[in-house]
Short mmCIF file of C-alpha atoms and ligand atoms in Angstrom, two decimals:
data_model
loop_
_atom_site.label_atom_id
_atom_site.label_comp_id
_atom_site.label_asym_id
_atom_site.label_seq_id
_atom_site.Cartn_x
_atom_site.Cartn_y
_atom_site.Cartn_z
CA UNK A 1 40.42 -53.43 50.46
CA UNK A 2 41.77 -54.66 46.95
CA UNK A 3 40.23 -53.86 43.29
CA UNK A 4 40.98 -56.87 40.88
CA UNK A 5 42.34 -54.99 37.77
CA UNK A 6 43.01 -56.16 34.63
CA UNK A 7 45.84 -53.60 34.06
CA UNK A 8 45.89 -53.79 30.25
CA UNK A 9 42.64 -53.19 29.53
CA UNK A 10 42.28 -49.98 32.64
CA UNK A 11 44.99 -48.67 30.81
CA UNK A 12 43.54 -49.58 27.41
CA UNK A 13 40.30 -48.03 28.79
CA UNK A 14 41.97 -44.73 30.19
CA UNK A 15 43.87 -43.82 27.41
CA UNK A 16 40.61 -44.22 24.78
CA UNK A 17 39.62 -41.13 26.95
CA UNK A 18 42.02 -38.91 25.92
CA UNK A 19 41.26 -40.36 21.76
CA UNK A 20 37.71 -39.96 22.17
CA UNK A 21 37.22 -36.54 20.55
CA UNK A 22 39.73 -36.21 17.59
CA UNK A 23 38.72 -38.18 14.71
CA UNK A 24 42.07 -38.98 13.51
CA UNK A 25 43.41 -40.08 16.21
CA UNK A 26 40.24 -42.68 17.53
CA UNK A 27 41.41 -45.43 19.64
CA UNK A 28 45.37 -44.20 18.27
CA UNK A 29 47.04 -45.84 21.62
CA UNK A 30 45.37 -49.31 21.36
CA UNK A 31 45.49 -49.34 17.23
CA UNK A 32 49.71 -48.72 18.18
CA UNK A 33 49.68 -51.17 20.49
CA UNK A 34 47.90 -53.47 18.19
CA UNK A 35 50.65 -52.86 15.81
CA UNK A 36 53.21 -52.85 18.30
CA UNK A 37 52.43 -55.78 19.09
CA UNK A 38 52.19 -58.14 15.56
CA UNK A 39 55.78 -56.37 15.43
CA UNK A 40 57.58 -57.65 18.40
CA UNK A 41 56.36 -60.51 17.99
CA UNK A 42 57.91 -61.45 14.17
CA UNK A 43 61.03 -59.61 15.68
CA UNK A 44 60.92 -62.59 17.99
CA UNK A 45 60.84 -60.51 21.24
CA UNK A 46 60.74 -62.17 25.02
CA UNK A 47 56.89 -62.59 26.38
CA UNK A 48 58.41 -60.17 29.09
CA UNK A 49 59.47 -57.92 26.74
CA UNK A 50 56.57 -57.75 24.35
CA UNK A 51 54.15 -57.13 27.37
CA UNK A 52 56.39 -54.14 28.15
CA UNK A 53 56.05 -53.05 24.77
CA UNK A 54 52.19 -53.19 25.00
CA UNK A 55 52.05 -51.45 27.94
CA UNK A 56 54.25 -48.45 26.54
CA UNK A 57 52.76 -48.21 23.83
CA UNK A 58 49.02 -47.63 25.13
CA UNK A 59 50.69 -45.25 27.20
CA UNK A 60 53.20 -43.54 24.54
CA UNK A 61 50.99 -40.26 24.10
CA UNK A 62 49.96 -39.84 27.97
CA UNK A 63 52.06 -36.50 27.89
CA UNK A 64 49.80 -34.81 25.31
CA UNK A 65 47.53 -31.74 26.79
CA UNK A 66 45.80 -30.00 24.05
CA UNK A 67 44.13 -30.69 20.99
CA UNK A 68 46.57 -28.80 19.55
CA UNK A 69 49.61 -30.82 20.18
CA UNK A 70 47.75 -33.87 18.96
CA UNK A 71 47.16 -32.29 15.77
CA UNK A 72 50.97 -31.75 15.19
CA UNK A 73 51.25 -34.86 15.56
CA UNK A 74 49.22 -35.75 12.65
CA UNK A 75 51.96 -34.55 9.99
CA UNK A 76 54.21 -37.00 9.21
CA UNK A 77 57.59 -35.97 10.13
CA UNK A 78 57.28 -33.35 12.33
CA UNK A 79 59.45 -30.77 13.71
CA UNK A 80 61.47 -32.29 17.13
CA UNK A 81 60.63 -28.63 18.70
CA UNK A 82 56.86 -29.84 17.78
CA UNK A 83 56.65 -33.14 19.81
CA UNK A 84 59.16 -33.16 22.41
CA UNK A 85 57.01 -31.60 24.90
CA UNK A 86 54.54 -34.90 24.97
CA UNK A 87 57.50 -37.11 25.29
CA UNK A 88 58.99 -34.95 27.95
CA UNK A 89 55.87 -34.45 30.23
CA UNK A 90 54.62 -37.97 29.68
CA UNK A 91 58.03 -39.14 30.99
CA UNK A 92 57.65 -36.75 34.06
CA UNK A 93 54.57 -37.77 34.71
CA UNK A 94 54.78 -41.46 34.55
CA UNK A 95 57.81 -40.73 37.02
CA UNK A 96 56.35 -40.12 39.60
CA UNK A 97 54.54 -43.20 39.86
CA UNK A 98 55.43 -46.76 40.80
CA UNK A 99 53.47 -48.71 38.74
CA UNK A 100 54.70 -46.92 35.62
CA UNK A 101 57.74 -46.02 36.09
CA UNK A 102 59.56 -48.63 33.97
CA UNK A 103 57.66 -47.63 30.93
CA UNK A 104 59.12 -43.99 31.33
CA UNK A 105 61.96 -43.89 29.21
CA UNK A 106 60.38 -46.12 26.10
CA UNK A 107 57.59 -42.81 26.48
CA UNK A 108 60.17 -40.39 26.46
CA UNK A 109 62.01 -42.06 23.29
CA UNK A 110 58.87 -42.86 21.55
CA UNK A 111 59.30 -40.46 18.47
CA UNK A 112 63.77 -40.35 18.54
CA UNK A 113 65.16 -41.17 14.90
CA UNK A 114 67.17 -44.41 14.61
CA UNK A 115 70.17 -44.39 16.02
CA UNK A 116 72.19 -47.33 17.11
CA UNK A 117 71.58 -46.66 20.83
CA UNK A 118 67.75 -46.92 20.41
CA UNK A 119 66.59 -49.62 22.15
CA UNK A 120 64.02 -51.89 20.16
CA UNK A 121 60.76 -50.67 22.39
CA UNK A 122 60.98 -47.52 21.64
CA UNK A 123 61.80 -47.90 18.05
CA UNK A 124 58.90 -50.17 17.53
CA UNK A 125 56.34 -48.11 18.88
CA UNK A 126 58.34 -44.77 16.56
CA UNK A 127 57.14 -47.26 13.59
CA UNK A 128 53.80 -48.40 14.77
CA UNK A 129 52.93 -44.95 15.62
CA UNK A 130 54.10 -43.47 12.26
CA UNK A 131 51.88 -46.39 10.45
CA UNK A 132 48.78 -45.03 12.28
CA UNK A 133 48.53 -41.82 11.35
CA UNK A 134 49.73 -42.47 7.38
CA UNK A 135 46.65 -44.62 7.45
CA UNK A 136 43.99 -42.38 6.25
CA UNK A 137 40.89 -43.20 8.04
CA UNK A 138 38.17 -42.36 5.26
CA UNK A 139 40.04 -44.79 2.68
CA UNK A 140 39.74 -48.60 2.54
CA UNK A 141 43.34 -49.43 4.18
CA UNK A 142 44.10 -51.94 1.81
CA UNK A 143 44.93 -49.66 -0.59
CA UNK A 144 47.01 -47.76 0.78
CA UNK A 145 49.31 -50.78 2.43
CA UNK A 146 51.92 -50.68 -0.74
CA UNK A 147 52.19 -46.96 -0.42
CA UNK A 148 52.86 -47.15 3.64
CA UNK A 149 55.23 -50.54 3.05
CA UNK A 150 57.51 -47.78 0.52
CA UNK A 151 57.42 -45.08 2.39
CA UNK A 152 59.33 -47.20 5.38
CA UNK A 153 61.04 -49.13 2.93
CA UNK A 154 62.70 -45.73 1.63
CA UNK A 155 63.67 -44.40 4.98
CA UNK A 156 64.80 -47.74 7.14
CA UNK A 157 68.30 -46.92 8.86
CA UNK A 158 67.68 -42.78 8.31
CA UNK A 159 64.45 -42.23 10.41
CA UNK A 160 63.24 -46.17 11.15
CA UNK A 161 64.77 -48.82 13.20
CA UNK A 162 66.04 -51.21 9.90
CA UNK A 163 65.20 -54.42 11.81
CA UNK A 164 61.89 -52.71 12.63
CA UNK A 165 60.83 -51.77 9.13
CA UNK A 166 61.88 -55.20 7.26
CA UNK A 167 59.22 -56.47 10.09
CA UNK A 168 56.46 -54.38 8.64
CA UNK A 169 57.37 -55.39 5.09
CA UNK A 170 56.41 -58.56 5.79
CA UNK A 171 53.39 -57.49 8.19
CA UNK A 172 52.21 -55.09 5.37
CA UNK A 173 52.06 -57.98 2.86
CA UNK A 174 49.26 -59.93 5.07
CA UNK A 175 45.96 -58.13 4.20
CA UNK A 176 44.36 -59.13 7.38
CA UNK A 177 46.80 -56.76 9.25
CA UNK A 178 45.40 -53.95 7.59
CA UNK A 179 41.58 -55.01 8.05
CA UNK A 180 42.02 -55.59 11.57
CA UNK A 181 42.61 -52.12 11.60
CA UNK A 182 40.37 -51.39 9.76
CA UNK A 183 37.52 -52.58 11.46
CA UNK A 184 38.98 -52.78 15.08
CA UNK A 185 39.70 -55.97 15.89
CA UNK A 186 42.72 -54.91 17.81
CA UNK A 187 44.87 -57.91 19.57
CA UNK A 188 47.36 -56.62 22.20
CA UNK A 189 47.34 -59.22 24.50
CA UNK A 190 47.74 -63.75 24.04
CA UNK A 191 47.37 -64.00 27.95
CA UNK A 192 44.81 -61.92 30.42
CA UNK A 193 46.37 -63.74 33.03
CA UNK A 194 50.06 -61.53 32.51
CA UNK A 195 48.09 -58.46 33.01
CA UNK A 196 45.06 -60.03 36.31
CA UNK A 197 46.37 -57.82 39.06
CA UNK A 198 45.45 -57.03 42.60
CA UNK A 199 45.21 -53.19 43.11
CA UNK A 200 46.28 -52.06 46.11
CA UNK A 201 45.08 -49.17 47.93
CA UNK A 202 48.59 -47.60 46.91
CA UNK A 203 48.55 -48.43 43.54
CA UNK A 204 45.23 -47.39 42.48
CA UNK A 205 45.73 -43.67 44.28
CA UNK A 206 48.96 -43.57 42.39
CA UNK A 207 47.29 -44.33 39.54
CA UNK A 208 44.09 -42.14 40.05
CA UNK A 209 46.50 -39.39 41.16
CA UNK A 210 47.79 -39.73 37.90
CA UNK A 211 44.90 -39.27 36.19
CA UNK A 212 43.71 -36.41 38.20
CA UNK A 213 46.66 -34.64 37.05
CA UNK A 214 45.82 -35.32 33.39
CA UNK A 215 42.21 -33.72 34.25
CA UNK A 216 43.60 -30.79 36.31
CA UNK A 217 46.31 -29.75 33.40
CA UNK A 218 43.87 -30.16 30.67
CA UNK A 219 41.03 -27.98 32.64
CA UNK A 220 43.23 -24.02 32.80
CA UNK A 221 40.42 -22.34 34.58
CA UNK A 222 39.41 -24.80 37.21
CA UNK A 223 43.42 -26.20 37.01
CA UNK A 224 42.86 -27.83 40.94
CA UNK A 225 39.38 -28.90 40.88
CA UNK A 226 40.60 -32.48 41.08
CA UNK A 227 42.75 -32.22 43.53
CA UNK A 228 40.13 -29.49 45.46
CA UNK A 229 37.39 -31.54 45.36
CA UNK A 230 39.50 -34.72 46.94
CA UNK A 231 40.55 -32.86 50.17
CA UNK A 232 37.02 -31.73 50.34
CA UNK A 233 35.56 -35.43 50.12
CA UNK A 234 38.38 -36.77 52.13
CA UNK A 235 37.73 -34.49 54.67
CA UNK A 236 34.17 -35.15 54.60
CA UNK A 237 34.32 -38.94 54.79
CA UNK A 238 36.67 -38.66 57.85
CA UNK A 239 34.18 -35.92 60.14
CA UNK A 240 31.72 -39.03 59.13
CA UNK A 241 34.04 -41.01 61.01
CA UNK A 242 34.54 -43.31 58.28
CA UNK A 243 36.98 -46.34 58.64
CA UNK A 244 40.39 -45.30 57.12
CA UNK A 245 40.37 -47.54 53.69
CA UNK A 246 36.78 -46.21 52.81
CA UNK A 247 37.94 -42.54 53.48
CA UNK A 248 40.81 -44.13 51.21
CA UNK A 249 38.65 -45.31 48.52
CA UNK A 250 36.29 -42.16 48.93
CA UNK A 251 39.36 -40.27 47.91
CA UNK A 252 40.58 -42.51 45.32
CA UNK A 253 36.51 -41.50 43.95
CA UNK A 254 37.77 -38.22 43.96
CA UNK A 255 40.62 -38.35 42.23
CA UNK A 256 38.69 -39.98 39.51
CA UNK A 257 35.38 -38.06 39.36
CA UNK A 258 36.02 -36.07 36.30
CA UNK A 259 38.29 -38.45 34.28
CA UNK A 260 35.55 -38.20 31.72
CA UNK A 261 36.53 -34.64 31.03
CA UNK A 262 39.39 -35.89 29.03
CA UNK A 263 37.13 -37.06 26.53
CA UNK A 264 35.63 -33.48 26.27
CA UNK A 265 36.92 -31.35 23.30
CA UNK A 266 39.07 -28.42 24.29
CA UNK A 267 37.22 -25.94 22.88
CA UNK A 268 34.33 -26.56 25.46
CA UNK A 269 36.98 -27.46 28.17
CA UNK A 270 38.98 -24.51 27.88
CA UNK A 271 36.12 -21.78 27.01
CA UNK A 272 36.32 -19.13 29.08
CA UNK A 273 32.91 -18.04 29.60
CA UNK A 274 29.52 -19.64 30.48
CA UNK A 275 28.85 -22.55 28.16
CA UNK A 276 26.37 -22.07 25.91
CA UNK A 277 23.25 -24.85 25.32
CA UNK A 278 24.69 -26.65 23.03
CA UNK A 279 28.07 -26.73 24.90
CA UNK A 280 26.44 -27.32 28.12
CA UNK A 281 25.22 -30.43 26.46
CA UNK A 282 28.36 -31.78 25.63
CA UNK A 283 30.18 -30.82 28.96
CA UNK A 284 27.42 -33.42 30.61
CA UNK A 285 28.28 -36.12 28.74
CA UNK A 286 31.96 -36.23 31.18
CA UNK A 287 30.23 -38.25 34.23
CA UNK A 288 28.89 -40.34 31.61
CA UNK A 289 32.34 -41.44 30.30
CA UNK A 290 33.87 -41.45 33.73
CA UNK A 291 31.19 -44.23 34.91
CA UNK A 292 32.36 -46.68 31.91
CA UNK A 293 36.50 -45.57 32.24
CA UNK A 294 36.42 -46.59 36.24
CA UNK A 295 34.11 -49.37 35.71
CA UNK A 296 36.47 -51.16 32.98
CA UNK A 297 39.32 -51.18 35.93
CA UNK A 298 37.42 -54.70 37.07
CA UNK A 299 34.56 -56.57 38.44
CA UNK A 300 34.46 -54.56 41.61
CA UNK A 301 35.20 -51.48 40.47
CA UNK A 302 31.59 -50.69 39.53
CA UNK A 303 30.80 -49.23 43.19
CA UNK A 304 33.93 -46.78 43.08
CA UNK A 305 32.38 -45.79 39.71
CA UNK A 306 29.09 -44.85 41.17
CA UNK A 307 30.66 -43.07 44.12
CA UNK A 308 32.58 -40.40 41.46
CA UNK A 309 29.92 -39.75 38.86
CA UNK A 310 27.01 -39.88 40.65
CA UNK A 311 27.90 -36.55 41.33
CA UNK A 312 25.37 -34.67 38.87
CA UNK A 313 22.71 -37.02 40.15
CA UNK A 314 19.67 -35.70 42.26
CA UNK A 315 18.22 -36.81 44.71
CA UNK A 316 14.50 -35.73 43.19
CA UNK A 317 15.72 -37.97 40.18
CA UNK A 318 16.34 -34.69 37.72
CA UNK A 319 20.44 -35.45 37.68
CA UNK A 320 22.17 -36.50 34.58
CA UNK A 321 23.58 -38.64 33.03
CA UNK A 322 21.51 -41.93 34.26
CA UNK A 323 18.54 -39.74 35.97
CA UNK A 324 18.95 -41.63 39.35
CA UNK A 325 17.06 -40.83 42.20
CA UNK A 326 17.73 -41.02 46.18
CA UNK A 327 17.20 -44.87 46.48
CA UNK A 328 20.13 -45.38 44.07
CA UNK A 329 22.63 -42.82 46.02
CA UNK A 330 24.86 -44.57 48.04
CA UNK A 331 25.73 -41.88 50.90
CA UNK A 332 29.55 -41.77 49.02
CA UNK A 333 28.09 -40.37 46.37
CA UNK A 334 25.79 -37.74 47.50
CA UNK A 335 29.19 -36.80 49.68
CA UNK A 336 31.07 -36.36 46.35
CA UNK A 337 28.21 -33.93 44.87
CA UNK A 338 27.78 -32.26 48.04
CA UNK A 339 31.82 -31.93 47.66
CA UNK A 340 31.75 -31.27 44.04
CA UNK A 341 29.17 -28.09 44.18
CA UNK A 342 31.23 -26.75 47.41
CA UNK A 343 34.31 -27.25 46.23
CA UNK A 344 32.97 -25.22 42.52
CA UNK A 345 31.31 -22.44 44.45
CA UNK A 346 34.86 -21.27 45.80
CA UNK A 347 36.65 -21.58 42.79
CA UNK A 348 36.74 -18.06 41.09
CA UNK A 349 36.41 -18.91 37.05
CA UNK A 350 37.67 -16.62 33.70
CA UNK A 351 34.01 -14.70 34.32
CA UNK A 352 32.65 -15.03 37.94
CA UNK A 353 35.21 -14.67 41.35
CA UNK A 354 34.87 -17.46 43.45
CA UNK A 355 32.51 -17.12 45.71
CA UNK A 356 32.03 -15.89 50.08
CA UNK A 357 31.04 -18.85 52.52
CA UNK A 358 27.73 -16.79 53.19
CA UNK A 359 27.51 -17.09 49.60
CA UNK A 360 28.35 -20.53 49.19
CA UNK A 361 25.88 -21.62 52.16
CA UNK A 362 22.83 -19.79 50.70
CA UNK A 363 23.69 -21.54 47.32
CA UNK A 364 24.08 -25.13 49.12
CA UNK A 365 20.65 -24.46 51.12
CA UNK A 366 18.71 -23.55 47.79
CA UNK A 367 19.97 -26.96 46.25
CA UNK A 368 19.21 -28.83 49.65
CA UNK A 369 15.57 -27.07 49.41
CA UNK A 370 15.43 -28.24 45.39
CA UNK A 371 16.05 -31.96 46.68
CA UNK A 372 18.69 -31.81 44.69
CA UNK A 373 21.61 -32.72 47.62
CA UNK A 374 21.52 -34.42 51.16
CA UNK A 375 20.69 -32.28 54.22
CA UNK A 376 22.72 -33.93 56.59
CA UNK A 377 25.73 -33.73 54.69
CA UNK A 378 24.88 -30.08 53.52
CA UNK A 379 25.06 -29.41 56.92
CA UNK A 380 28.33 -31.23 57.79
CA UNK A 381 29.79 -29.39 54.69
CA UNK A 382 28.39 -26.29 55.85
CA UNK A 383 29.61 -26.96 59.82
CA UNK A 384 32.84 -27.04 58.12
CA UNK A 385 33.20 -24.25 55.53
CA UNK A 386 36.19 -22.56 57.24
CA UNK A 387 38.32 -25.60 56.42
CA UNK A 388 36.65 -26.56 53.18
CA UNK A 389 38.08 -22.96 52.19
CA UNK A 390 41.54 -23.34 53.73
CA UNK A 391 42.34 -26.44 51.44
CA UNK A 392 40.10 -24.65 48.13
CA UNK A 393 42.82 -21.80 48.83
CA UNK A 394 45.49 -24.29 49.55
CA UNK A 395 44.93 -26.48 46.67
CA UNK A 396 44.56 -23.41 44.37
CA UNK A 397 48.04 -22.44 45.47
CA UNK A 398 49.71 -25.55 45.06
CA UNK A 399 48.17 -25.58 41.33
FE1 FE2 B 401 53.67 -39.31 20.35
FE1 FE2 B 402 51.08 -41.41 19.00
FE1 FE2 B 403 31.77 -33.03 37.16
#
């Protein structure tokens, strides 16, 4: 089974997750890309070469974990100690993947001073980046566009790529440049066609991996839930004697089924107590924003979608975030909440251990009796608790 993807705009997508919650930096990786972009293209760069550009740049800040980091990298020239960890890990972690592993090294270079053995991606993005966050967001951007065009102007060949800044001179003089910005009409791409690709099986578990790692990093206290709850699922879908590619795509579900968590502030992500109400509220909205990130990978992605955030739906209808009921539960994804509340119930947290099997099956009858979960697959789950906890325990090691 393939996914159509339109690669530009799942990564476009995926990366506004990680934006989502910090004010200043709002849609950052597309507005640099957007930049990027008008830049390598008065620098006269190769159409092969400006959609490698793109790419990098709507990945350049992939590395970044906390909050915390992101806000150092709101001050203009920061200290290298400061950022090199972002460009480090996001190099490491776009390693290990196929599909992204020529965009690496323009990650890992994103924020190096000029030198002459920059190459010109990397540079560009240094600039576009640096023009982002000089833009102050709560004034009208045209004027501030002299002020930005001097402050380049007075360190091209010292921090900025000389070739690079005399491009944004003359970009800086065009007012619509700065409106664009302004009000988000961001243009990355001339032809959807470069970026219309067939997923394969391979590539989107690579990439879902990916992201699962992201999730898993970001989340301290439940570090392997990710990865937990896809052995769980995967193990699920295959006693259910599933055909290999759905177990595939189940997993794949997995993988994905708290992406939305990266839009989650850290101070709720990384509390380590019970949430309180207002907390609680906020922590719901992540199957919300994991829907609309997996459906943006294409037209057929919409079914994977359902199948990993369905799982805080009901069966009795009183599930968030769309308040679906049984009809509307495909048997995926009342296998990923049945997999989801397992998988939770085992994991010890900053304030609770994780919990006994006798435990966990009292717990998982209670919420079959509550129509909240399926009773056929509670009892698969169940029939199989020994193993479910050999890979919670695994996983938890290998975190
Ligand atoms: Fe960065
Ligand atoms: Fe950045
Ligand atoms: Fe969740």
């Amino acid at each position: 089974m393939q996914i159509e993807a339109d690669l530009i705009s799942t990564i476009a997508n995926f990366s506004r997750a990680g934006d989502l919650n910090n004010l200043i930096f709002l849609t950052h990786a597309e507005r640099v890309a957007h930049i990027s972009f008008q830049l390598g293209k008065l620098l006269t760069l190769s159409q092969q070469a400006i959609n490698e550009l793109v790419l990098s740049a709507l990945l350049h800040d992939v590395g970044i974990m906390t909050d915390e980091e992101q806000l150092h990298l709101a001050d203009l020239e920061p200290e290298a100690n400061r950022i090199s960890p972002h460009c480090r890990r996001g190099y490491r972690l776009l390693q290990t993947t196929k599909a992204f592993r020529p965009y690496a090294q323009n990650v890992l270079e994103h924020h190096n001073y000029h030198s002459t053995s920059l190459r010109i991606i990397p540079a560009i993005i240094h600039v576009a980046d640096r023009v982002d966050i000089l833009l102050n967001k709560n004034r009208y951007s045209l004027a501030q566009a002299e002020g930005i065009r001097q402050y380049f102007q007075g360190k091209a060949g010292s921090l900025f790529c000389p070739d690079v800044v005399e491009a944004l001179q003359g970009l800086a003089r065009i007012p619509s440049f700065w409106l664009d910005l302004e009000y988000r009409n961001y243009h990355f791409v001339d032809n959807t066609e470069d970026f219309k690709h067939l997923l394969t099986l391979d590539e989107l578990e690579e990439l879902a991996n990916l992201m699962a790692i992201l999730v898993d990093s970001k989340s301290p206290f439940t570090g392997h839930h990710s990865l937990g709850v896809t052995e769980t699922v995967s193990l699920l879908a295959r006693k259910l004697n599933m055909p290999e590619d759905r177990v595939r795509l189940v997993k794949v579900a997995g993988l994905l089924h708290d992406i939305g968590k990266l839009a989650i502030p850290d101070e709720i992500l990384m509390y380590p107590g019970p949430l309180s109400k207002e907390q609680r509220a906020v922590m719901k909205q992540h199957t919300y924003h994991s829907y609309h990130l997996i459906k943006g990978i294409g037209p057929q992605a919409e079914q994977l979608a359902g199948w990993a955030s369905f799982h805080h739906e009901r069966l009795n209808g009183t599930g968030y975030p769309f308040g679906l009921g049984a009809a509307q539960l495909e048997p995926e994804a009342r296998l990923m909440a049945v997999a989801d509340i397992t998988q939770s119930l085992f994991e010890a947290r900053p304030y609770r251990k994780g919990m006994s099997r006798d435990k966990v099956t009292k717990i998982l009858h209670n919420n079959v009796q509550a129509e909240h979960i399926d009773p056929d697959l509670t009892d698969l789950a169940i029939a199989h608790l020994n193993e479910i906890e050999e890979l919670v325990n695994a996983s938890a090691e290998s975190a």
